[in-house]
mmCIF file of C-alpha atoms in Angstrom:
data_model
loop_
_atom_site.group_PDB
_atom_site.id
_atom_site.type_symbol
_atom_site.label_atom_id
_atom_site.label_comp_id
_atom_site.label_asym_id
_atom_site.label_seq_id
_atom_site.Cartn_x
_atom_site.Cartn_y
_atom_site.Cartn_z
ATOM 1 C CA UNK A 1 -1.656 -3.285 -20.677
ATOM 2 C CA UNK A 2 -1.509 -1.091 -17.421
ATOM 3 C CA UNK A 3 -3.239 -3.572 -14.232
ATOM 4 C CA UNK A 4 -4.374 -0.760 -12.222
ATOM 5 C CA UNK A 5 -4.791 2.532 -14.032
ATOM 6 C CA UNK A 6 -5.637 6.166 -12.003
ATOM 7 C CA UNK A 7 -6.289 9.650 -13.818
ATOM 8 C CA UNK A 8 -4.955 12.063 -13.304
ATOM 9 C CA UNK A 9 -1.435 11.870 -12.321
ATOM 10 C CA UNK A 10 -1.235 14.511 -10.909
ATOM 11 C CA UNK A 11 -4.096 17.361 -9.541
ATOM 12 C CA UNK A 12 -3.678 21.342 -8.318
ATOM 13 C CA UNK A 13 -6.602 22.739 -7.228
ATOM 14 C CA UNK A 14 -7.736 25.156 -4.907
ATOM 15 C CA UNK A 15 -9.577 24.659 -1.833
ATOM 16 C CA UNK A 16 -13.364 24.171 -1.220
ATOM 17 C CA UNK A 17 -13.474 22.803 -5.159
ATOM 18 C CA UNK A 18 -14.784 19.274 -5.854
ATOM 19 C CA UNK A 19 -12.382 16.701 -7.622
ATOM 20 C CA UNK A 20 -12.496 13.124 -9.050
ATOM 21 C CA UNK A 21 -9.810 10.845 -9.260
ATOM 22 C CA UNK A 22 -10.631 7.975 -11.340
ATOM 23 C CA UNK A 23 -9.246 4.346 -11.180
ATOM 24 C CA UNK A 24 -9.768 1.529 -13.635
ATOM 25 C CA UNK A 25 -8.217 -2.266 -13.089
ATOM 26 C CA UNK A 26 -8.144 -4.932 -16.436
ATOM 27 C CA UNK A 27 -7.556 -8.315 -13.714
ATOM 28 C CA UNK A 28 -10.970 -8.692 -13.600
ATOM 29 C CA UNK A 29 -10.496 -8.556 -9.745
ATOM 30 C CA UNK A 30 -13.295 -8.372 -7.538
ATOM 31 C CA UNK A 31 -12.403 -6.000 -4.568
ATOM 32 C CA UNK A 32 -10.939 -2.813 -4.920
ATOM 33 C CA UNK A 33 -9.572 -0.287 -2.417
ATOM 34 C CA UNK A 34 -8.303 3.528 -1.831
ATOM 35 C CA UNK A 35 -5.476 4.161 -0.007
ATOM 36 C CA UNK A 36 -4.122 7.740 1.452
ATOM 37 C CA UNK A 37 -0.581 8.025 1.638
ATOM 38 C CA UNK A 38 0.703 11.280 3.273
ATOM 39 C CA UNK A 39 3.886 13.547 3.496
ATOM 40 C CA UNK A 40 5.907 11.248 5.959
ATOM 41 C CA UNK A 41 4.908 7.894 3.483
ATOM 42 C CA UNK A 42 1.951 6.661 6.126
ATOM 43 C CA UNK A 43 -0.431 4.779 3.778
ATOM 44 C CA UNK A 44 -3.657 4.114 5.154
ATOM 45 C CA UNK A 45 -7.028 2.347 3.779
ATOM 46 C CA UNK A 46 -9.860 4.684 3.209
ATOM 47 C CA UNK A 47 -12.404 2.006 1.375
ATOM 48 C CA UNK A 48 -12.340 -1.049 0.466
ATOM 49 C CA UNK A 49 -15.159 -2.385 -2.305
ATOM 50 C CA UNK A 50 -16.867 -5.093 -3.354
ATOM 51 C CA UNK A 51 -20.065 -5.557 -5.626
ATOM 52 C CA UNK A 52 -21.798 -6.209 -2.361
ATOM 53 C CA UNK A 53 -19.887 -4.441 -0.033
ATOM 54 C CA UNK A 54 -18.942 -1.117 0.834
ATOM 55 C CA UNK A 55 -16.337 -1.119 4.167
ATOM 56 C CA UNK A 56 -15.662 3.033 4.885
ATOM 57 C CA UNK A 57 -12.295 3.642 7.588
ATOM 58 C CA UNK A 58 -14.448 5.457 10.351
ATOM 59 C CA UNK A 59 -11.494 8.166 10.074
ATOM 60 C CA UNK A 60 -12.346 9.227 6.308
ATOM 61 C CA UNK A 61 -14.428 12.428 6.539
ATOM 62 C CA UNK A 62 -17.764 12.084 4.379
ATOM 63 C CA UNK A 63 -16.830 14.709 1.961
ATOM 64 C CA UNK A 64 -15.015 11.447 0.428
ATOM 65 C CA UNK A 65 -16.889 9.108 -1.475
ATOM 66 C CA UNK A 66 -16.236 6.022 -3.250
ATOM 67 C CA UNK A 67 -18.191 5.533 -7.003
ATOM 68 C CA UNK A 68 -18.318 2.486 -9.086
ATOM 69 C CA UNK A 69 -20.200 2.093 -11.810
ATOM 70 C CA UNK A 70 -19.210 -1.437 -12.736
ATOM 71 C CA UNK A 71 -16.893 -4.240 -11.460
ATOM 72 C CA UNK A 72 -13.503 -2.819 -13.082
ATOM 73 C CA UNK A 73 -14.059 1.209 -11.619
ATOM 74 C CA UNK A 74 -14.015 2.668 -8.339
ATOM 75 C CA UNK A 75 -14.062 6.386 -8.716
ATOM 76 C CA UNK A 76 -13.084 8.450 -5.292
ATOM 77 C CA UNK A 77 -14.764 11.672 -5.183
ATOM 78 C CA UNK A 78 -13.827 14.790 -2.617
ATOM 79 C CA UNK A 79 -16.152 17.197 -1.752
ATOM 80 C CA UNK A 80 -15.177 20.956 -0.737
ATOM 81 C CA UNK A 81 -11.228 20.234 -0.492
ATOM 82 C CA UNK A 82 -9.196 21.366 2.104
ATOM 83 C CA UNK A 83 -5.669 22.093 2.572
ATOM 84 C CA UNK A 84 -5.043 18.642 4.684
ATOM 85 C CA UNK A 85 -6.227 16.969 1.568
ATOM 86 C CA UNK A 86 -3.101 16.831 0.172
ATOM 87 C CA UNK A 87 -1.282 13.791 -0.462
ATOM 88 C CA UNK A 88 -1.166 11.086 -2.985
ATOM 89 C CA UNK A 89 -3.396 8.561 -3.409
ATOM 90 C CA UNK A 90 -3.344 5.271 -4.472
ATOM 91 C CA UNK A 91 -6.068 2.523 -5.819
ATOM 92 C CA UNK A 92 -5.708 -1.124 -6.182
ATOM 93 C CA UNK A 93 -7.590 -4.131 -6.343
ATOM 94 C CA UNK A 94 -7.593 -7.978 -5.713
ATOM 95 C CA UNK A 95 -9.457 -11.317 -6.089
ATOM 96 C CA UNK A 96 -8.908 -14.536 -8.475
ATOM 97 C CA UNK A 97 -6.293 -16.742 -7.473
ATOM 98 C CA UNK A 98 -4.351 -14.635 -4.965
ATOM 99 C CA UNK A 99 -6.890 -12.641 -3.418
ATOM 100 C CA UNK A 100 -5.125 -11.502 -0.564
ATOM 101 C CA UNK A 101 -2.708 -9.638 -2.851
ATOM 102 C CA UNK A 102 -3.129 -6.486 -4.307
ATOM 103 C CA UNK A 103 -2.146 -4.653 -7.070
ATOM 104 C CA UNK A 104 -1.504 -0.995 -6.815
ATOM 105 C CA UNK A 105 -1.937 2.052 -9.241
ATOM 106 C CA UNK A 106 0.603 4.340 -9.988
ATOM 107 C CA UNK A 107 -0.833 7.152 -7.634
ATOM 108 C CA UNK A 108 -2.381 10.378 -8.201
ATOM 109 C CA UNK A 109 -0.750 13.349 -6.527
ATOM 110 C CA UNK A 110 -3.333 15.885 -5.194
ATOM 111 C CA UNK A 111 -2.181 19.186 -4.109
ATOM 112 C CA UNK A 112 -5.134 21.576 -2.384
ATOM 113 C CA UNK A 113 -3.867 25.115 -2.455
ATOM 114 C CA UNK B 1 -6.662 -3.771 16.841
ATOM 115 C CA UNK B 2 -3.892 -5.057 14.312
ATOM 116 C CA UNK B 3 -0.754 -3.087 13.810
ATOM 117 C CA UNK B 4 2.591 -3.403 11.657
ATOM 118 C CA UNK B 5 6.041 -1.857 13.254
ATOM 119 C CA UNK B 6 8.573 -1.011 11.307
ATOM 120 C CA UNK B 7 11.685 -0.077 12.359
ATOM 121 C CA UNK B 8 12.618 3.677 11.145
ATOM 122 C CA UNK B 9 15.109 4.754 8.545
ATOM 123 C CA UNK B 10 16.586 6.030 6.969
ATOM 124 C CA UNK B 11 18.548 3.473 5.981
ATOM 125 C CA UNK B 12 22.039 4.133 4.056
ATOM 126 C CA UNK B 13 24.314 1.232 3.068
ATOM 127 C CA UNK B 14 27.168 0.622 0.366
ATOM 128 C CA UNK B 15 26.320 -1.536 -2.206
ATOM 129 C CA UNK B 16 27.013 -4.670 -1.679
ATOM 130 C CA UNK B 17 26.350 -5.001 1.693
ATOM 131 C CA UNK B 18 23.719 -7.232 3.871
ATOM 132 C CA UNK B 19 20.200 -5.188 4.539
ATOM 133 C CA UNK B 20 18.066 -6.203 7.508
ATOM 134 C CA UNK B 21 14.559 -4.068 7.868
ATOM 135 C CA UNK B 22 12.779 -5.174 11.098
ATOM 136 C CA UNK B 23 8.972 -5.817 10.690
ATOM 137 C CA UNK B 24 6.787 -6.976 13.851
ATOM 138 C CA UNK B 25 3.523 -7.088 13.234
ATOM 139 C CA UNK B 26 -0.037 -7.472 16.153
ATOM 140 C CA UNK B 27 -2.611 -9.263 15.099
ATOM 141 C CA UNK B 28 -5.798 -11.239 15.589
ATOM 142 C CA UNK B 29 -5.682 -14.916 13.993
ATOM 143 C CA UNK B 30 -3.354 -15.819 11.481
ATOM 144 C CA UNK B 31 -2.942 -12.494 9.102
ATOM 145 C CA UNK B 32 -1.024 -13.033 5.527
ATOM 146 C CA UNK B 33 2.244 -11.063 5.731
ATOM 147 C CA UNK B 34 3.557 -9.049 2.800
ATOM 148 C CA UNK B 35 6.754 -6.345 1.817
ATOM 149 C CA UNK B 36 5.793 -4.044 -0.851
ATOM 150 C CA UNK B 37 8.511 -1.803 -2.372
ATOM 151 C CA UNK B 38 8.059 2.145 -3.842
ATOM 152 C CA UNK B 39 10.525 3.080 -6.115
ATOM 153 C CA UNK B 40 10.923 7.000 -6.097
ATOM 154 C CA UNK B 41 8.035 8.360 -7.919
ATOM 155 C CA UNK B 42 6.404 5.619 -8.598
ATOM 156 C CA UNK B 43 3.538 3.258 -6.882
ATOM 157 C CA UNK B 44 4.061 0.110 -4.622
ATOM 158 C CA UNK B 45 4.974 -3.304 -6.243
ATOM 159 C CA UNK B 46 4.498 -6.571 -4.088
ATOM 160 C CA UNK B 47 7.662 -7.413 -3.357
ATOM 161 C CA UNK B 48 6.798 -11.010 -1.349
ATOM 162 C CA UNK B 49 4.670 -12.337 0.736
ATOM 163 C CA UNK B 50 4.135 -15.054 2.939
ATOM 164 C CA UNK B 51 0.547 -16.613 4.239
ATOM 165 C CA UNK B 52 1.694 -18.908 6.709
ATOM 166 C CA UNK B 53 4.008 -19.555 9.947
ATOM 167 C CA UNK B 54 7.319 -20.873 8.844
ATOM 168 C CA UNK B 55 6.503 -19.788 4.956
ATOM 169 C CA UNK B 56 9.837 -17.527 3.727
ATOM 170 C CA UNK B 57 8.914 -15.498 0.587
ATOM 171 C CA UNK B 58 11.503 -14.307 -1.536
ATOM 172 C CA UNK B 59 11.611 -12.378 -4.707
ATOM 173 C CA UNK B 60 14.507 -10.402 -6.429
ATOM 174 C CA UNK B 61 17.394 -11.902 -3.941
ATOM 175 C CA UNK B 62 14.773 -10.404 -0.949
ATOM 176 C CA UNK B 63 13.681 -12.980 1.658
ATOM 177 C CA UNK B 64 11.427 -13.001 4.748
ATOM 178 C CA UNK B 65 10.145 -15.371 6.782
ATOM 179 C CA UNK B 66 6.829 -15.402 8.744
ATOM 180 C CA UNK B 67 8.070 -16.147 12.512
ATOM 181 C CA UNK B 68 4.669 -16.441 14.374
ATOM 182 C CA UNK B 69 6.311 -17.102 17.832
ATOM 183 C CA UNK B 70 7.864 -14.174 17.794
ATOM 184 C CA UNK B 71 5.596 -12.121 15.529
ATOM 185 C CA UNK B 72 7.957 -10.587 13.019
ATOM 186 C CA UNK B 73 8.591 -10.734 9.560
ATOM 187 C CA UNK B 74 11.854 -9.120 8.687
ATOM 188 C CA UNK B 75 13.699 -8.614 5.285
ATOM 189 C CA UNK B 76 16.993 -9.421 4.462
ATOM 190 C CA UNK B 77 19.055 -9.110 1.506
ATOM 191 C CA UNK B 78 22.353 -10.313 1.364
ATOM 192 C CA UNK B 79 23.936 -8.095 -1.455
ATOM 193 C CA UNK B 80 22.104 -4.755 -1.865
ATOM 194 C CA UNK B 81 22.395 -2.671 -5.382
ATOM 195 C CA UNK B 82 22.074 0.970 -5.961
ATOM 196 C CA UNK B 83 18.795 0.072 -8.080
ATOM 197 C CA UNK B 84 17.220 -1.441 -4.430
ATOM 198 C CA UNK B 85 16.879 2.347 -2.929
ATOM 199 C CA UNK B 86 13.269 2.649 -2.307
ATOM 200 C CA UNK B 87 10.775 2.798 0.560
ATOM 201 C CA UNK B 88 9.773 -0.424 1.983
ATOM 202 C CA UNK B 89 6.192 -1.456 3.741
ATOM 203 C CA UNK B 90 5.721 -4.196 5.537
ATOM 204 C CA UNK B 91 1.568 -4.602 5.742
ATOM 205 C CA UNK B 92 -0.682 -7.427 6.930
ATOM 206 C CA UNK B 93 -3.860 -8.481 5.056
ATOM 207 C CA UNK B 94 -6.755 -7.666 8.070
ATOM 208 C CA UNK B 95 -9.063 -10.997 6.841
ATOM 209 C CA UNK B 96 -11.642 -9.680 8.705
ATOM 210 C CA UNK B 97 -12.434 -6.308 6.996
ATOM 211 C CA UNK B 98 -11.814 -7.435 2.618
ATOM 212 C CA UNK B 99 -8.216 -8.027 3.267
ATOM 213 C CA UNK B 100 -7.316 -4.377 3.541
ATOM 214 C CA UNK B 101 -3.629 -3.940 4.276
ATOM 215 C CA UNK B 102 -2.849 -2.193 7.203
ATOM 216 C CA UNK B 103 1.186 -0.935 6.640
ATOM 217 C CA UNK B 104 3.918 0.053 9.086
ATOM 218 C CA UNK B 105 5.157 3.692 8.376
ATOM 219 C CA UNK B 106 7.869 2.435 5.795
ATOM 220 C CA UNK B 107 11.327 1.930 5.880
ATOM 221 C CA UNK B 108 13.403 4.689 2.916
ATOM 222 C CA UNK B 109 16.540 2.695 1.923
ATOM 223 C CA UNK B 110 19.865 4.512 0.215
ATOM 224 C CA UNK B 111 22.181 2.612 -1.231
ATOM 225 C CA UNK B 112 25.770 4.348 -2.382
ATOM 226 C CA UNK B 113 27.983 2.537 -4.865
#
């Protein structure tokens, strides 16, 4: 029944691994997004996706990278973490009706040790 | 570029009383306007939203209403609960980039019985 799913919940790793964070929405929405939020609550977008288009915040470092491998996924994955990695982050999507709104995941906390 | 202030908090009030969080927002053409609300722990729930000048959203006994001469969108509630402490975002929908959100820095509200 969950809108906007993520796995994990929660992720400890150490640095310089490489982690996936899935996300999976059931609205049948078109666009769907990642969003950092850090230890003082600043959220900010890091991609925004479409099946045509792929909008990257100039600020993201390319060891991030957005995967989808349909409509309903968009898979983040980090290369070679580093400490300032941590933080929690969030997916959501939008389209139909209301496109402008969007509906968020529950979060996945990711702490880089 | 576009840009969402919000004023800081904390914010602590008894219950019952009237909340106010200021939200003044910068932006190119006529964004959509939107509070979202994290409960502790959790991820971020729309809260309302409003698309046009003059609109007032409201949701929960929350209202705000989209003031474009004096570009703010603030939200009031006139008897708060202890179940209303969360962090509030105020965030615009940027039309020109997918309707990402671009958020102020969140406002954390405590409410004592």
């Amino acid at each position: 029944d969950t809108a906007v799913s993520q796995t994990p919940k929660y992720l400890v790793t150490q640095m310089g691994n490489d982690k996936s964070i899935k996300c999976e929405q059931n609205l049948g929405h078109d666009t769907m997004y990642w969003y950092k939020q850090d230890s003082k609550k600043f959220l900010k977008i890091m991609f925004s996706y479409n099946n045509k288009e792929l909008i990257i915040n100039e600020t993201v470092p390319n060891r991030f990278s957005p995967k989808s491998p349909d409509k309903a996924h968009l898979n983040l994955h980090i290369n070679s973490l580093e400490l300032g990695d941590s933080a929690v982050y969030f997916c959501a999507s939008s389209g139909g009706g209301t496109k402008e709104t969007q509906y968020f995941g529950p979060g996945t906390r990711l702490l880089v040790l | 570029g576009n840009s969402v202030t919000q004023m800081e908090g904390p914010v602590t009030l008894s219950e019952e009383a009237f909340l106010t969080i200021n939200c003044t927002y910068t932006a190119t053409g006529y964004p959509s306007l939107f509070w979202y609300v994290q409960y502790p722990g959790e991820g971020l729930q729309l809260l309302l939203k409003a698309t046009k000048a003059d609109d007032k959203g409201s949701n929960k006994g929350f209202e705000a209403t989209y003031r474009k001469e004096t570009t703010s969108f603030h939200l009031e509630k006139g008897s708060v609960q202890v179940s209303d402490s969360a962090v509030y975002f105020c965030a615009l929908s940027d039309r020109g980039s997918q309707g990402n959100l671009i958020f102020g820095k969140g406002t954390k509200l405590s409410v004592k019985p």
